């Protein structure tokens, strides 16, 4: 028995934000029926193609454990089938451009009428307001959610991050909203609408930067390295480079091999609790009792000097040797791992966070498995479906079409099937 056994999801999602959400629900055990346009399907099937004729990694890595149902929802028979699907499902998840579902004739009022227990969950770029009608992609959300203005170095342009906080981050927010709405439905019998705007999701993940905005109104942000460098603050939270976001100063430091290896770096945190251990490791025992260095407030204006001294030591060690020395002493450090190192990591493969999946068109590929671990439930990562692979199965098993009725729907052209 899996946590979401018996929960059926009508998955109208595409690209990344929505598919992240429904993939997680599938890993929790829900039956996820991905409804796609016949012939083309989710646009990502054909984006960034690396194996000609096969679904792209963009698609396969976001659509594991789902079933694919191809249906033209603008065709009359297609609308009939969609209405039945809405009656049979517990949750409808979508991330169409604003208004697309209404134009299809399946806005919230219609969905609720067909199935009052339905939970209708949406990702949109912006919440209600002046930008509500805008289409949004990842980097737009990162910019509009405050992430770009606070990422990068103070003397350079705003930067977007590699972590897909707008798409995958919002998918996570939506999944949480859906689970809460399912629990609420257990208690009340009622469905509801759940909305996760991408801008709001990014703002939620940038919470500490709004904290700093308000602290800035009271004085300079002393833990930011620009304070030690004497660079004046403006009126909004600045880009902080690699400074640690919390009250424990940290930086990215060079390690042995940095001249040729772009990832020969470590993150090093000068946590106050282990200051004396840090002094011993880097060969500065005198800093343990020197009042100029012994306390966190005394060190704040000297962080450049402190990290330069630490870096003199880290440059003599590989990023993994730094860990070997620091971890037993309780000094928080972390190697800068490349995607190559992550994909080959034995520990991550053992826990199922990095998995290998077989696919009939593209062969074996590496993917990210379920990042949440359960004591009662092992997540088996199953390959993404081919376009329309489960159409006939869903028409008969889920929607009850049989015999002549099944032939009528299949021959109507509203559904796409594969041989
Ligand atoms: N049968 C028939 N029509 C279908 C269909 C189906 N099975 N599935 C989709 N369509 C139609 C939609 O009804 C829509 O038609 P109309 O424009 O006539 O109403 C059309 O396909 C296009 O859908 P869309 O507007 O969602 O797609 P797009 O490529 O124009 O925009 C995106 C893509 C992502 C910008 C937009 O969907 C969006 O802003 N979504 C919300 C925010 C979001 O999730 N962004 C992140 C995406 S990941 O980076």
Coordinates of C-alpha atoms and ligand atoms in Angstrom, one line a residue:
X1 CA 0.0 0.0 0.0
X2 CA 1.4 3.4 -1.0
X3 CA 0.5 6.7 0.6
X4 CA -1.7 7.9 -2.3
X5 CA -3.1 4.5 -3.3
X6 CA -6.5 5.0 -4.9
X7 CA -6.0 8.7 -5.7
X8 CA -6.5 9.4 -9.4
X9 CA -5.0 12.5 -11.0
X10 CA -6.1 14.1 -14.2
X11 CA -2.7 15.5 -15.2
X12 CA -3.1 18.4 -17.7
X13 CA 0.4 19.7 -17.0
X14 CA 3.2 20.4 -19.4
X15 CA 6.8 21.6 -19.5
X16 CA 8.3 21.6 -16.0
X17 CA 6.4 23.2 -13.2
X18 CA 3.2 21.1 -13.3
X19 CA 4.9 17.8 -14.3
X20 CA 7.3 18.1 -11.3
X21 CA 4.2 18.2 -9.1
X22 CA 2.4 15.2 -10.7
X23 CA 5.6 13.2 -10.9
X24 CA 5.9 13.5 -7.1
X25 CA 2.3 12.5 -6.6
X26 CA 2.9 9.5 -8.8
X27 CA 5.9 8.5 -6.7
X28 CA 3.6 8.8 -3.6
X29 CA 1.4 6.2 -5.3
X30 CA -1.2 8.2 -7.2
X31 CA -2.5 7.0 -10.6
X32 CA -1.4 9.9 -12.8
X33 CA -3.2 10.1 -16.2
X34 CA -1.3 12.6 -18.3
X35 CA -3.7 14.1 -20.9
X36 CA -1.8 15.2 -24.0
X37 CA -2.7 16.5 -27.4
X38 CA -2.8 13.7 -30.0
X39 CA 0.1 13.8 -32.4
X40 CA 2.3 16.2 -30.5
X41 CA 1.8 15.8 -26.7
X42 CA 3.8 17.7 -24.2
X43 CA 6.1 20.1 -26.1
X44 CA 9.1 19.0 -24.1
X45 CA 9.0 15.5 -25.8
X46 CA 10.6 17.2 -28.7
X47 CA 12.7 19.8 -27.0
X48 CA 16.5 19.5 -26.5
X49 CA 16.4 16.2 -28.3
X50 CA 19.6 14.2 -27.9
X51 CA 18.5 10.8 -29.4
X52 CA 16.7 11.4 -32.7
X53 CA 13.2 9.9 -32.7
X54 CA 13.1 9.4 -28.9
X55 CA 11.4 11.4 -26.2
X56 CA 13.9 13.9 -24.9
X57 CA 15.5 13.7 -21.4
X58 CA 13.6 17.0 -20.7
X59 CA 10.4 15.0 -21.0
X60 CA 11.4 11.6 -19.6
X61 CA 13.0 13.0 -16.4
X62 CA 9.8 14.9 -15.5
X63 CA 7.2 12.3 -16.3
X64 CA 8.1 9.0 -14.6
X65 CA 5.4 6.7 -13.3
X66 CA 2.6 8.3 -15.3
X67 CA 0.2 7.0 -17.9
X68 CA -0.2 8.9 -21.2
X69 CA -3.7 9.5 -22.6
X70 CA -4.0 11.4 -25.8
X71 CA -7.2 13.4 -26.2
X72 CA -8.2 16.4 -28.3
X73 CA -10.1 18.4 -25.7
X74 CA -11.4 20.8 -28.3
X75 CA -13.3 18.1 -30.3
X76 CA -16.9 17.3 -29.3
X77 CA -16.2 13.6 -28.6
X78 CA -13.0 14.7 -26.8
X79 CA -15.1 17.0 -24.5
X80 CA -17.4 14.1 -23.8
X81 CA -14.4 11.9 -22.8
X82 CA -12.9 14.7 -20.7
X83 CA -16.1 15.2 -18.8
X84 CA -16.1 11.5 -17.9
X85 CA -12.5 11.7 -16.9
X86 CA -13.3 14.7 -14.6
X87 CA -16.0 12.6 -12.9
X88 CA -13.6 9.7 -12.3
X89 CA -10.6 11.6 -11.0
X90 CA -9.9 13.1 -7.6
X91 CA -7.5 15.9 -8.6
X92 CA -7.1 17.9 -11.8
X93 CA -3.7 19.5 -12.1
X94 CA -2.9 22.0 -14.8
X95 CA -0.4 24.7 -15.8
X96 CA -1.9 26.1 -19.0
X97 CA -1.6 29.7 -19.8
X98 CA -4.2 31.8 -18.0
X99 CA -7.7 31.3 -19.4
X100 CA -6.9 28.2 -21.5
X101 CA -9.2 25.8 -19.4
X102 CA -12.1 28.3 -19.7
X103 CA -11.6 28.6 -23.4
X104 CA -11.7 24.8 -23.5
X105 CA -15.1 24.9 -21.7
X106 CA -13.8 23.4 -18.5
X107 CA -13.4 26.3 -16.1
X108 CA -13.8 25.7 -12.3
X109 CA -17.6 26.2 -12.3
X110 CA -18.0 23.4 -14.9
X111 CA -15.5 21.1 -13.3
X112 CA -17.1 21.6 -9.9
X113 CA -20.5 20.9 -11.4
X114 CA -19.2 17.6 -12.9
X115 CA -17.4 16.5 -9.7
X116 CA -18.0 18.5 -6.5
X117 CA -15.3 16.5 -4.8
X118 CA -12.7 17.6 -7.4
X119 CA -9.6 19.3 -6.3
X120 CA -8.5 21.6 -9.1
X121 CA -4.9 22.6 -8.7
X122 CA -3.1 25.2 -10.9
X123 CA 0.3 26.7 -11.5
X124 CA 0.2 30.2 -12.9
X125 CA 3.0 32.6 -13.4
X126 CA 1.4 35.3 -11.2
X127 CA -1.5 35.4 -8.7
X128 CA -4.6 37.6 -9.2
X129 CA -3.6 41.2 -10.1
X130 CA -2.2 43.2 -12.9
X131 CA 0.1 40.4 -14.2
X132 CA -2.5 37.6 -13.9
X133 CA -2.8 37.1 -17.6
X134 CA 0.9 36.8 -18.3
X135 CA 2.7 33.6 -19.5
X136 CA 5.7 32.8 -17.4
X137 CA 8.7 30.6 -17.7
X138 CA 11.3 29.7 -15.0
X139 CA 13.7 32.7 -15.3
X140 CA 10.9 35.2 -15.5
X141 CA 9.6 33.8 -12.1
X142 CA 13.1 34.0 -10.7
X143 CA 13.4 37.6 -11.7
X144 CA 9.9 38.6 -10.6
X145 CA 10.2 36.7 -7.3
X146 CA 13.2 38.6 -6.0
X147 CA 15.8 35.8 -6.6
X148 CA 17.7 37.4 -9.4
X149 CA 18.1 40.8 -7.7
X150 CA 19.7 39.0 -4.7
X151 CA 21.8 36.5 -6.7
X152 CA 25.3 37.2 -8.1
X153 CA 28.0 39.6 -7.1
X154 CA 27.2 43.2 -5.9
X155 CA 29.2 44.8 -8.8
X156 CA 27.7 42.6 -11.5
X157 CA 24.4 41.9 -13.3
X158 CA 21.5 40.0 -11.6
X159 CA 21.8 36.3 -12.0
X160 CA 19.4 33.4 -12.3
X161 CA 20.2 30.2 -10.4
X162 CA 20.7 26.7 -11.7
X163 CA 18.1 25.3 -9.2
X164 CA 14.7 25.5 -10.9
X165 CA 13.0 27.3 -8.1
X166 CA 10.3 28.8 -10.3
X167 CA 9.2 25.6 -12.0
X168 CA 10.2 22.7 -9.7
X169 CA 9.9 24.9 -6.6
X170 CA 6.3 25.8 -7.5
X171 CA 5.6 22.2 -8.4
X172 CA 6.5 21.3 -4.9
X173 CA 4.4 24.1 -3.4
X174 CA 1.4 22.8 -5.5
X175 CA 1.9 19.2 -4.4
X176 CA 1.8 20.3 -0.8
X177 CA -1.4 22.3 -1.5
X178 CA -3.0 19.2 -3.1
X179 CA -2.2 16.9 -0.2
X180 CA -3.7 19.4 2.2
X181 CA -6.8 19.7 0.1
X182 CA -7.1 15.9 -0.1
X183 CA -7.0 15.8 3.7
X184 CA -9.5 18.6 3.9
X185 CA -11.8 16.6 1.5
X186 CA -11.5 13.6 3.7
X187 CA -13.0 15.6 6.6
X188 CA -15.6 17.7 4.7
X189 CA -16.4 15.8 1.5
X190 CA -15.7 19.0 -0.5
X191 CA -13.2 19.7 -3.2
X192 CA -11.6 23.1 -3.8
X193 CA -9.3 25.1 -6.0
X194 CA -5.6 25.3 -5.2
X195 CA -3.4 27.9 -6.8
X196 CA 0.4 28.1 -6.7
X197 CA 1.7 31.2 -8.5
X198 CA 5.3 30.9 -9.5
X199 CA 6.2 34.5 -8.4
X200 CA 4.8 33.7 -4.9
X201 CA 6.7 30.4 -4.7
X202 CA 10.0 32.1 -5.5
X203 CA 9.2 34.9 -3.0
X204 CA 8.6 32.2 -0.4
X205 CA 12.0 30.7 -1.1
X206 CA 13.6 34.1 -0.9
X207 CA 12.1 34.8 2.5
X208 CA 15.5 35.5 4.1
X209 CA 16.2 38.2 1.6
X210 CA 13.0 40.0 2.6
X211 CA 14.3 39.6 6.2
X212 CA 17.5 41.4 5.2
X213 CA 15.5 44.1 3.4
X214 CA 14.0 45.1 6.7
X215 CA 17.2 44.7 8.6
X216 CA 18.9 47.0 6.1
X217 CA 16.5 49.8 7.1
X218 CA 18.1 49.6 10.6
X219 CA 21.7 49.6 9.4
X220 CA 24.3 47.8 7.2
X221 CA 24.2 44.1 6.9
X222 CA 27.4 43.3 8.8
X223 CA 27.6 39.6 7.8
X224 CA 27.6 40.6 4.0
X225 CA 31.2 40.7 2.8
X226 CA 30.6 44.1 1.2
X227 CA 30.4 45.5 4.8
X228 CA 34.0 44.3 5.5
X229 CA 35.1 45.7 2.2
X230 CA 33.7 49.2 3.0
X231 CA 31.3 49.2 0.0
X232 CA 28.2 51.2 0.9
X233 CA 24.8 49.6 0.9
X234 CA 21.9 50.9 -1.2
X235 CA 18.3 50.9 -0.3
X236 CA 17.5 47.2 -1.2
X237 CA 19.0 43.8 -0.3
X238 CA 22.1 43.5 -2.4
X239 CA 23.5 40.6 -4.2
X240 CA 25.6 38.7 -1.7
X241 CA 28.0 36.7 -3.9
X242 CA 28.7 33.4 -2.1
X243 CA 28.2 34.9 1.4
X244 CA 26.4 32.6 3.8
X245 CA 22.7 33.5 4.1
X246 CA 22.6 33.1 7.8
X247 CA 24.4 34.5 10.8
X248 CA 27.3 32.1 10.4
X249 CA 29.7 33.6 7.8
X250 CA 30.7 31.3 4.9
X251 CA 32.4 31.6 1.6
X252 CA 33.4 29.4 -1.4
X253 CA 37.2 28.8 -1.2
X254 CA 39.7 27.4 -3.6
X255 CA 41.0 23.8 -3.1
X256 CA 43.9 21.9 -4.5
X257 CA 43.6 21.7 -8.3
X258 CA 41.5 24.9 -8.7
X259 CA 43.8 26.2 -11.5
X260 CA 42.5 23.5 -13.9
X261 CA 39.3 22.1 -12.3
X262 CA 36.3 24.5 -12.3
X263 CA 34.8 22.7 -9.4
X264 CA 37.8 22.3 -7.1
X265 CA 36.2 24.5 -4.4
X266 CA 34.7 24.0 -1.0
X267 CA 32.1 25.9 0.9
X268 CA 33.5 26.7 4.3
X269 CA 31.4 28.0 7.3
X270 CA 33.1 29.7 10.2
X271 CA 30.5 28.6 12.6
X272 CA 31.1 30.4 16.0
X273 CA 30.8 27.1 18.0
X274 CA 33.9 25.6 16.3
X275 CA 36.0 28.7 15.9
X276 CA 38.9 27.3 18.1
X277 CA 39.0 24.1 16.0
X278 CA 39.1 26.3 12.8
X279 CA 42.1 28.3 14.2
X280 CA 44.0 25.1 15.0
X281 CA 43.3 23.5 11.6
X282 CA 44.5 26.6 9.6
X283 CA 47.5 27.2 11.8
X284 CA 46.3 30.4 13.5
X285 CA 46.0 29.3 17.2
X286 CA 46.7 32.8 18.3
X287 CA 43.3 33.9 16.9
X288 CA 41.6 31.8 19.5
X289 CA 42.2 34.3 22.3
X290 CA 43.0 37.5 20.4
X291 CA 40.1 39.9 21.1
X292 CA 40.3 41.1 17.5
X293 CA 39.3 37.7 16.3
X294 CA 37.9 35.7 19.2
X295 CA 34.3 36.7 18.9
X296 CA 31.9 36.7 15.9
X297 CA 31.2 40.5 16.1
X298 CA 35.0 41.2 16.3
X299 CA 35.5 39.1 13.2
X300 CA 32.8 40.7 11.0
X301 CA 35.0 43.5 9.7
X302 CA 37.9 41.1 9.2
X303 CA 36.1 38.4 7.2
X304 CA 38.3 38.9 4.1
X305 CA 41.4 38.4 6.1
X306 CA 39.9 35.4 7.9
X307 CA 38.8 33.7 4.7
X308 CA 42.1 34.4 3.0
X309 CA 43.9 32.6 5.8
X310 CA 41.4 29.6 5.6
X311 CA 41.9 29.5 1.8
X312 CA 45.7 29.3 2.2
X313 CA 44.9 26.0 4.0
X314 CA 42.1 24.7 1.7
X315 CA 44.4 25.3 -1.3
X316 CA 46.7 22.6 0.1
X317 CA 43.9 20.0 0.2
X318 CA 41.3 18.6 -2.3
X319 CA 37.7 19.4 -1.6
X320 CA 37.2 15.9 -0.2
X321 CA 40.3 16.1 2.0
X322 CA 38.9 19.3 3.4
X323 CA 35.8 17.4 4.4
X324 CA 37.8 14.5 5.9
X325 CA 39.6 17.0 8.2
X326 CA 36.7 19.3 9.0
X327 CA 33.8 16.9 9.5
X328 CA 35.2 15.1 12.6
X329 CA 35.9 18.5 14.2
X330 CA 32.3 19.6 13.5
X331 CA 33.3 22.3 11.1
X332 CA 30.6 22.7 8.4
X333 CA 32.1 22.4 4.9
X334 CA 30.8 21.1 1.6
X335 CA 32.5 20.2 -1.7
X336 CA 31.3 22.0 -4.8
X337 CA 30.1 18.9 -6.7
X338 CA 29.7 18.8 -10.4
X339 CA 26.7 17.2 -12.1
X340 CA 29.2 14.5 -13.4
X341 CA 30.2 13.7 -9.8
X342 CA 26.6 13.7 -8.6
X343 CA 25.5 11.3 -11.4
X344 CA 28.3 8.9 -10.5
X345 CA 27.9 9.1 -6.7
X346 CA 27.5 5.6 -5.2
X347 CA 25.8 6.8 -2.1
X348 CA 23.1 8.7 -4.0
X349 CA 22.6 5.7 -6.2
X350 CA 22.2 3.5 -3.2
X351 CA 19.5 5.7 -1.7
X352 CA 17.6 6.0 -5.1
X353 CA 18.1 9.7 -5.5
X354 CA 20.2 9.0 -8.6
X355 CA 18.6 6.2 -10.7
X356 CA 19.1 4.5 -14.0
X357 CA 16.0 3.9 -16.1
X358 CA 15.4 1.8 -19.2
X359 CA 13.5 3.3 -22.1
X360 CA 12.3 1.5 -25.2
X361 CA 13.3 4.3 -27.6
X362 CA 16.3 5.9 -26.0
X363 CA 17.8 3.0 -23.9
X364 CA 19.3 3.5 -20.5
X365 CA 19.5 7.0 -18.9
X366 CA 20.2 8.5 -15.6
X367 CA 17.6 10.5 -13.7
X368 CA 16.8 12.0 -10.3
X369 CA 14.6 9.6 -8.2
X370 CA 12.3 10.6 -5.4
X371 CA 14.1 12.9 -3.0
X372 CA 11.7 12.1 -0.2
X373 CA 12.3 8.8 1.7
X374 CA 9.6 6.8 3.5
X375 CA 10.1 4.0 6.0
X376 CA 7.0 2.2 4.8
X377 CA 7.2 2.8 1.0
X378 CA 9.9 2.2 -1.5
X379 CA 9.6 4.4 -4.6
X380 CA 10.2 2.5 -7.8
X381 CA 11.0 4.9 -10.6
X382 CA 9.2 3.7 -13.8
X383 CA 10.0 5.1 -17.2
X384 CA 7.9 7.9 -18.7
X385 CA 5.1 6.8 -21.0
X386 CA 5.2 7.0 -24.8
X387 CA 2.7 9.4 -26.3
X388 CA -0.8 7.8 -26.0
X389 CA 0.6 4.5 -24.7
X390 CA -2.3 4.1 -22.3
X391 CA -5.2 5.6 -24.2
X392 CA -7.2 2.5 -24.9
X393 CA -6.4 1.1 -21.4
X394 CA -7.8 4.2 -19.8
X395 CA -10.8 4.4 -22.1
X396 CA -11.9 0.9 -21.0
X397 CA -10.5 0.5 -17.5
X398 CA -11.1 3.9 -16.1
X399 CA -14.0 5.3 -18.2
X400 CA -15.8 2.0 -18.9
X401 CA -16.0 2.3 -22.8
X402 CA -16.5 -1.1 -24.3
X403 CA -17.4 -2.7 -27.6
X404 CA -19.1 -0.4 -30.0
X405 CA -18.8 2.6 -27.7
X406 CA -15.0 2.1 -27.5
X407 CA -14.8 1.8 -31.3
X408 CA -16.9 5.0 -31.7
X409 CA -14.5 7.0 -29.5
X410 CA -11.4 5.6 -31.0
X411 CA -12.6 6.1 -34.5
X412 CA -13.8 9.7 -33.8
X413 CA -10.3 11.0 -34.1
X414 CA -10.6 12.6 -30.7
X415 CA -8.1 10.3 -29.1
X416 CA -4.7 9.2 -30.4
X417 CA -3.6 5.6 -30.0
X418 CA -0.3 3.9 -30.7
X419 CA 0.1 0.4 -32.1
Ligands
LIG1 N1 -6.3 19.2 -26.7 C1 -6.6 20.4 -27.4 N2 -6.0 21.5 -27.0 C2 -5.1 21.5 -26.1 C3 -4.8 20.3 -25.4 C4 -5.4 19.1 -25.8 N3 -5.2 18.0 -25.2 N4 -3.8 20.6 -24.5 C5 -3.6 22.0 -24.6 N5 -4.3 22.5 -25.5 C6 -4.4 23.9 -26.0 C7 -4.8 24.8 -24.9 O1 -6.2 24.7 -24.7 C8 -4.4 26.1 -25.4 O2 -5.3 26.6 -26.4 P1 -5.9 28.1 -26.4 O3 -4.7 29.0 -26.4 O4 -6.6 28.1 -27.7 O5 -6.7 28.3 -25.3 C9 -3.1 25.8 -26.2 O6 -3.1 24.4 -26.3 C10 -1.8 26.2 -25.6 O7 -1.7 26.0 -24.2 P2 -0.8 27.0 -23.4 O8 -1.3 28.4 -23.6 O9 -0.8 26.6 -22.0 O10 0.7 26.7 -24.0 P3 1.7 27.8 -24.5 O11 2.7 27.0 -25.2 O12 1.1 28.9 -25.3 O13 2.3 28.5 -23.2 C11 3.3 28.4 -21.0 C12 3.2 27.7 -22.4 C13 4.2 27.5 -20.1 C14 4.1 29.8 -21.2 C15 1.9 28.6 -20.4 O14 1.3 27.4 -20.4 C16 2.0 29.2 -19.0 O15 2.2 30.4 -18.8 N6 1.6 28.4 -18.0 C17 1.5 28.8 -16.6 C18 2.8 29.1 -16.0 C19 3.7 27.9 -16.0 O16 3.4 26.8 -15.6 N7 4.9 28.2 -16.5 C20 6.0 27.2 -16.4 C21 6.2 26.4 -17.5 S1 7.6 25.4 -17.3 O17 8.9 26.5 -17.6

